[in-house]
Amino acid sequence: MATRIDHIGIAVQKLDPAVEFFRDRLGLPLKEIKELPERGLRIAFFQVGDTLVELLEPLTEDSQISKFLATRGEGIHHMALSTQDINGKMTELTTAGIRMATPTTSIGAEGCPIAFLHPKATFGVLLELIEKKI
Ligand code: ZN
Protein backbone atom coordinates (compact mmCIF):
# COMPACT_ATOMS: atom_id res chain seq x y z
CA MET A 1 0.00 0.00 0.00
CA ALA A 2 2.34 2.70 1.21
CA THR A 3 5.12 3.49 -1.18
CA ARG A 4 7.15 5.39 1.39
CA ILE A 5 7.08 7.56 4.48
CA ASP A 6 6.05 10.95 3.12
CA HIS A 7 6.76 12.94 6.23
CA ILE A 8 7.14 12.91 9.97
CA GLY A 9 5.37 15.68 11.91
CA ILE A 10 7.00 17.03 15.04
CA ALA A 11 5.10 19.30 17.44
CA VAL A 12 7.13 22.22 18.76
CA GLN A 13 6.27 25.12 21.08
CA LYS A 14 8.20 27.69 19.01
CA LEU A 15 9.12 27.22 15.37
CA ASP A 16 12.13 29.55 15.11
CA PRO A 17 14.49 27.85 17.58
CA ALA A 18 13.45 24.45 16.21
CA VAL A 19 14.16 25.60 12.62
CA GLU A 20 17.55 26.88 13.74
CA PHE A 21 18.37 23.52 15.29
CA PHE A 22 17.26 21.36 12.36
CA ARG A 23 18.74 23.69 9.70
CA ASP A 24 21.88 25.08 11.33
CA ARG A 25 22.91 22.32 13.73
CA LEU A 26 21.72 19.23 11.84
CA GLY A 27 22.19 20.75 8.38
CA LEU A 28 18.80 19.70 7.00
CA PRO A 29 17.73 21.73 3.94
CA LEU A 30 14.78 23.99 4.78
CA LYS A 31 12.24 23.65 1.97
CA GLU A 32 9.71 26.24 3.11
CA ILE A 33 7.84 27.77 6.01
CA LYS A 34 4.09 27.98 5.64
CA GLU A 35 1.38 29.57 7.71
CA LEU A 36 -2.04 27.88 7.77
CA PRO A 37 -4.23 30.25 9.77
CA GLU A 38 -7.36 28.16 9.13
CA ARG A 39 -5.71 25.26 10.95
CA GLY A 40 -3.94 27.47 13.49
CA LEU A 41 -0.51 26.29 12.40
CA ARG A 42 2.87 27.46 11.21
CA ILE A 43 4.86 24.70 9.56
CA ALA A 44 8.49 24.32 8.47
CA PHE A 45 9.34 21.60 5.96
CA PHE A 46 12.78 20.05 5.63
CA GLN A 47 13.62 17.75 2.75
CA VAL A 48 15.46 14.66 3.91
CA GLY A 49 15.87 12.39 0.91
CA ASP A 50 12.38 11.36 -0.19
CA THR A 51 10.90 12.27 3.15
CA LEU A 52 9.97 15.56 4.74
CA VAL A 53 10.42 16.51 8.35
CA GLU A 54 7.55 18.80 9.25
CA LEU A 55 7.81 21.03 12.33
CA LEU A 56 4.41 22.13 13.59
CA GLU A 57 3.96 25.23 15.74
CA PRO A 58 0.50 26.10 17.06
CA LEU A 59 -0.76 29.64 16.40
CA THR A 60 -3.94 29.32 18.42
CA GLU A 61 -4.81 27.67 21.71
CA ASP A 62 -7.51 25.51 20.17
CA SER A 63 -5.34 23.98 17.42
CA GLN A 64 -4.73 20.23 17.48
CA ILE A 65 -1.05 20.87 18.12
CA SER A 66 -1.78 23.04 21.19
CA LYS A 67 -3.81 20.19 22.64
CA PHE A 68 -1.05 17.71 21.84
CA LEU A 69 1.64 19.91 23.43
CA ALA A 70 -0.47 20.42 26.55
CA THR A 71 -0.90 16.70 27.15
CA ARG A 72 2.19 15.10 25.61
CA GLY A 73 4.75 17.90 25.26
CA GLU A 74 7.02 18.41 22.28
CA GLY A 75 7.88 15.45 20.11
CA ILE A 76 6.75 13.26 17.24
CA HIS A 77 3.11 14.03 16.51
CA HIS A 78 2.39 11.88 13.47
CA MET A 79 3.84 9.85 10.64
CA ALA A 80 2.47 10.13 7.10
CA LEU A 81 2.45 7.25 4.64
CA SER A 82 1.93 7.99 0.99
CA THR A 83 -0.68 6.12 -0.96
CA GLN A 84 -1.74 6.27 -4.60
CA ASP A 85 -5.45 5.93 -3.79
CA ILE A 86 -6.50 7.40 -0.47
CA ASN A 87 -10.23 6.78 -0.90
CA GLY A 88 -9.69 3.15 -1.82
CA LYS A 89 -7.38 2.68 1.15
CA MET A 90 -9.84 4.32 3.56
CA THR A 91 -12.67 2.12 2.29
CA GLU A 92 -10.47 -0.95 2.72
CA LEU A 93 -9.52 0.04 6.29
CA THR A 94 -12.99 1.01 7.48
CA THR A 95 -14.43 -2.16 5.92
CA ALA A 96 -11.92 -4.09 8.03
CA GLY A 97 -13.20 -2.23 11.12
CA ILE A 98 -10.20 0.09 11.46
CA ARG A 99 -11.19 3.39 13.03
CA MET A 100 -10.36 6.65 11.24
CA ALA A 101 -9.76 9.86 13.23
CA THR A 102 -11.02 11.80 10.21
CA PRO A 103 -13.94 10.13 8.42
CA THR A 104 -13.33 12.06 5.20
CA THR A 105 -10.26 13.41 3.44
CA SER A 106 -9.19 17.03 3.59
CA ILE A 107 -6.46 18.96 1.79
CA GLY A 108 -3.22 19.05 3.75
CA ALA A 109 -0.42 21.57 3.95
CA GLU A 110 1.19 20.20 0.79
CA GLY A 111 -2.03 20.55 -1.22
CA CYS A 112 -2.71 16.79 -1.33
CA PRO A 113 -5.67 14.82 0.08
CA ILE A 114 -4.98 13.56 3.61
CA ALA A 115 -6.77 11.57 6.30
CA PHE A 116 -5.82 10.27 9.75
CA LEU A 117 -6.25 6.87 11.32
CA HIS A 118 -7.23 6.83 14.96
CA PRO A 119 -4.22 6.21 17.27
CA LYS A 120 -6.27 3.60 19.15
CA ALA A 121 -6.28 1.53 15.96
CA THR A 122 -2.57 2.00 15.21
CA PHE A 123 -0.75 1.05 18.41
CA GLY A 124 -0.60 4.64 19.60
CA VAL A 125 0.82 6.26 16.46
CA LEU A 126 -1.20 8.98 14.77
CA LEU A 127 -0.93 7.79 11.16
CA GLU A 128 -1.71 10.08 8.28
CA LEU A 129 -2.46 8.85 4.79
CA ILE A 130 -1.47 11.23 2.03
CA GLU A 131 -2.30 10.73 -1.61
CA LYS A 132 0.59 11.51 -3.90
CA LYS A 133 0.69 10.30 -7.46
CA ILE A 134 4.38 9.49 -7.52
ZN1 ZN B 1 1.21 15.54 8.18
CSV table of C-alpha atoms and ligand atoms in Angstrom, one decimal:
chain,number,residue,atom,x,y,z
A,1,MET,CA,0.0,0.0,0.0
A,2,ALA,CA,2.3,2.7,1.2
A,3,THR,CA,5.1,3.5,-1.2
A,4,ARG,CA,7.2,5.4,1.4
A,5,ILE,CA,7.1,7.6,4.5
A,6,ASP,CA,6.0,10.9,3.1
A,7,HIS,CA,6.8,12.9,6.2
A,8,ILE,CA,7.1,12.9,10.0
A,9,GLY,CA,5.4,15.7,11.9
A,10,ILE,CA,7.0,17.0,15.0
A,11,ALA,CA,5.1,19.3,17.4
A,12,VAL,CA,7.1,22.2,18.8
A,13,GLN,CA,6.3,25.1,21.1
A,14,LYS,CA,8.2,27.7,19.0
A,15,LEU,CA,9.1,27.2,15.4
A,16,ASP,CA,12.1,29.5,15.1
A,17,PRO,CA,14.5,27.8,17.6
A,18,ALA,CA,13.5,24.4,16.2
A,19,VAL,CA,14.2,25.6,12.6
A,20,GLU,CA,17.6,26.9,13.7
A,21,PHE,CA,18.4,23.5,15.3
A,22,PHE,CA,17.3,21.4,12.4
A,23,ARG,CA,18.7,23.7,9.7
A,24,ASP,CA,21.9,25.1,11.3
A,25,ARG,CA,22.9,22.3,13.7
A,26,LEU,CA,21.7,19.2,11.8
A,27,GLY,CA,22.2,20.7,8.4
A,28,LEU,CA,18.8,19.7,7.0
A,29,PRO,CA,17.7,21.7,3.9
A,30,LEU,CA,14.8,24.0,4.8
A,31,LYS,CA,12.2,23.7,2.0
A,32,GLU,CA,9.7,26.2,3.1
A,33,ILE,CA,7.8,27.8,6.0
A,34,LYS,CA,4.1,28.0,5.6
A,35,GLU,CA,1.4,29.6,7.7
A,36,LEU,CA,-2.0,27.9,7.8
A,37,PRO,CA,-4.2,30.3,9.8
A,38,GLU,CA,-7.4,28.2,9.1
A,39,ARG,CA,-5.7,25.3,11.0
A,40,GLY,CA,-3.9,27.5,13.5
A,41,LEU,CA,-0.5,26.3,12.4
A,42,ARG,CA,2.9,27.5,11.2
A,43,ILE,CA,4.9,24.7,9.6
A,44,ALA,CA,8.5,24.3,8.5
A,45,PHE,CA,9.3,21.6,6.0
A,46,PHE,CA,12.8,20.1,5.6
A,47,GLN,CA,13.6,17.8,2.7
A,48,VAL,CA,15.5,14.7,3.9
A,49,GLY,CA,15.9,12.4,0.9
A,50,ASP,CA,12.4,11.4,-0.2
A,51,THR,CA,10.9,12.3,3.2
A,52,LEU,CA,10.0,15.6,4.7
A,53,VAL,CA,10.4,16.5,8.4
A,54,GLU,CA,7.6,18.8,9.3
A,55,LEU,CA,7.8,21.0,12.3
A,56,LEU,CA,4.4,22.1,13.6
A,57,GLU,CA,4.0,25.2,15.7
A,58,PRO,CA,0.5,26.1,17.1
A,59,LEU,CA,-0.8,29.6,16.4
A,60,THR,CA,-3.9,29.3,18.4
A,61,GLU,CA,-4.8,27.7,21.7
A,62,ASP,CA,-7.5,25.5,20.2
A,63,SER,CA,-5.3,24.0,17.4
A,64,GLN,CA,-4.7,20.2,17.5
A,65,ILE,CA,-1.1,20.9,18.1
A,66,SER,CA,-1.8,23.0,21.2
A,67,LYS,CA,-3.8,20.2,22.6
A,68,PHE,CA,-1.1,17.7,21.8
A,69,LEU,CA,1.6,19.9,23.4
A,70,ALA,CA,-0.5,20.4,26.6
A,71,THR,CA,-0.9,16.7,27.2
A,72,ARG,CA,2.2,15.1,25.6
A,73,GLY,CA,4.7,17.9,25.3
A,74,GLU,CA,7.0,18.4,22.3
A,75,GLY,CA,7.9,15.4,20.1
A,76,ILE,CA,6.8,13.3,17.2
A,77,HIS,CA,3.1,14.0,16.5
A,78,HIS,CA,2.4,11.9,13.5
A,79,MET,CA,3.8,9.9,10.6
A,80,ALA,CA,2.5,10.1,7.1
A,81,LEU,CA,2.5,7.2,4.6
A,82,SER,CA,1.9,8.0,1.0
A,83,THR,CA,-0.7,6.1,-1.0
A,84,GLN,CA,-1.7,6.3,-4.6
A,85,ASP,CA,-5.4,5.9,-3.8
A,86,ILE,CA,-6.5,7.4,-0.5
A,87,ASN,CA,-10.2,6.8,-0.9
A,88,GLY,CA,-9.7,3.2,-1.8
A,89,LYS,CA,-7.4,2.7,1.2
A,90,MET,CA,-9.8,4.3,3.6
A,91,THR,CA,-12.7,2.1,2.3
A,92,GLU,CA,-10.5,-0.9,2.7
A,93,LEU,CA,-9.5,0.0,6.3
A,94,THR,CA,-13.0,1.0,7.5
A,95,THR,CA,-14.4,-2.2,5.9
A,96,ALA,CA,-11.9,-4.1,8.0
A,97,GLY,CA,-13.2,-2.2,11.1
A,98,ILE,CA,-10.2,0.1,11.5
A,99,ARG,CA,-11.2,3.4,13.0
A,100,MET,CA,-10.4,6.7,11.2
A,101,ALA,CA,-9.8,9.9,13.2
A,102,THR,CA,-11.0,11.8,10.2
A,103,PRO,CA,-13.9,10.1,8.4
A,104,THR,CA,-13.3,12.1,5.2
A,105,THR,CA,-10.3,13.4,3.4
A,106,SER,CA,-9.2,17.0,3.6
A,107,ILE,CA,-6.5,19.0,1.8
A,108,GLY,CA,-3.2,19.0,3.7
A,109,ALA,CA,-0.4,21.6,4.0
A,110,GLU,CA,1.2,20.2,0.8
A,111,GLY,CA,-2.0,20.5,-1.2
A,112,CYS,CA,-2.7,16.8,-1.3
A,113,PRO,CA,-5.7,14.8,0.1
A,114,ILE,CA,-5.0,13.6,3.6
A,115,ALA,CA,-6.8,11.6,6.3
A,116,PHE,CA,-5.8,10.3,9.7
A,117,LEU,CA,-6.2,6.9,11.3
A,118,HIS,CA,-7.2,6.8,15.0
A,119,PRO,CA,-4.2,6.2,17.3
A,120,LYS,CA,-6.3,3.6,19.1
A,121,ALA,CA,-6.3,1.5,16.0
A,122,THR,CA,-2.6,2.0,15.2
A,123,PHE,CA,-0.8,1.0,18.4
A,124,GLY,CA,-0.6,4.6,19.6
A,125,VAL,CA,0.8,6.3,16.5
A,126,LEU,CA,-1.2,9.0,14.8
A,127,LEU,CA,-0.9,7.8,11.2
A,128,GLU,CA,-1.7,10.1,8.3
A,129,LEU,CA,-2.5,8.8,4.8
A,130,ILE,CA,-1.5,11.2,2.0
A,131,GLU,CA,-2.3,10.7,-1.6
A,132,LYS,CA,0.6,11.5,-3.9
A,133,LYS,CA,0.7,10.3,-7.5
A,134,ILE,CA,4.4,9.5,-7.5
B,1,ZN,ZN,1.2,15.5,8.2
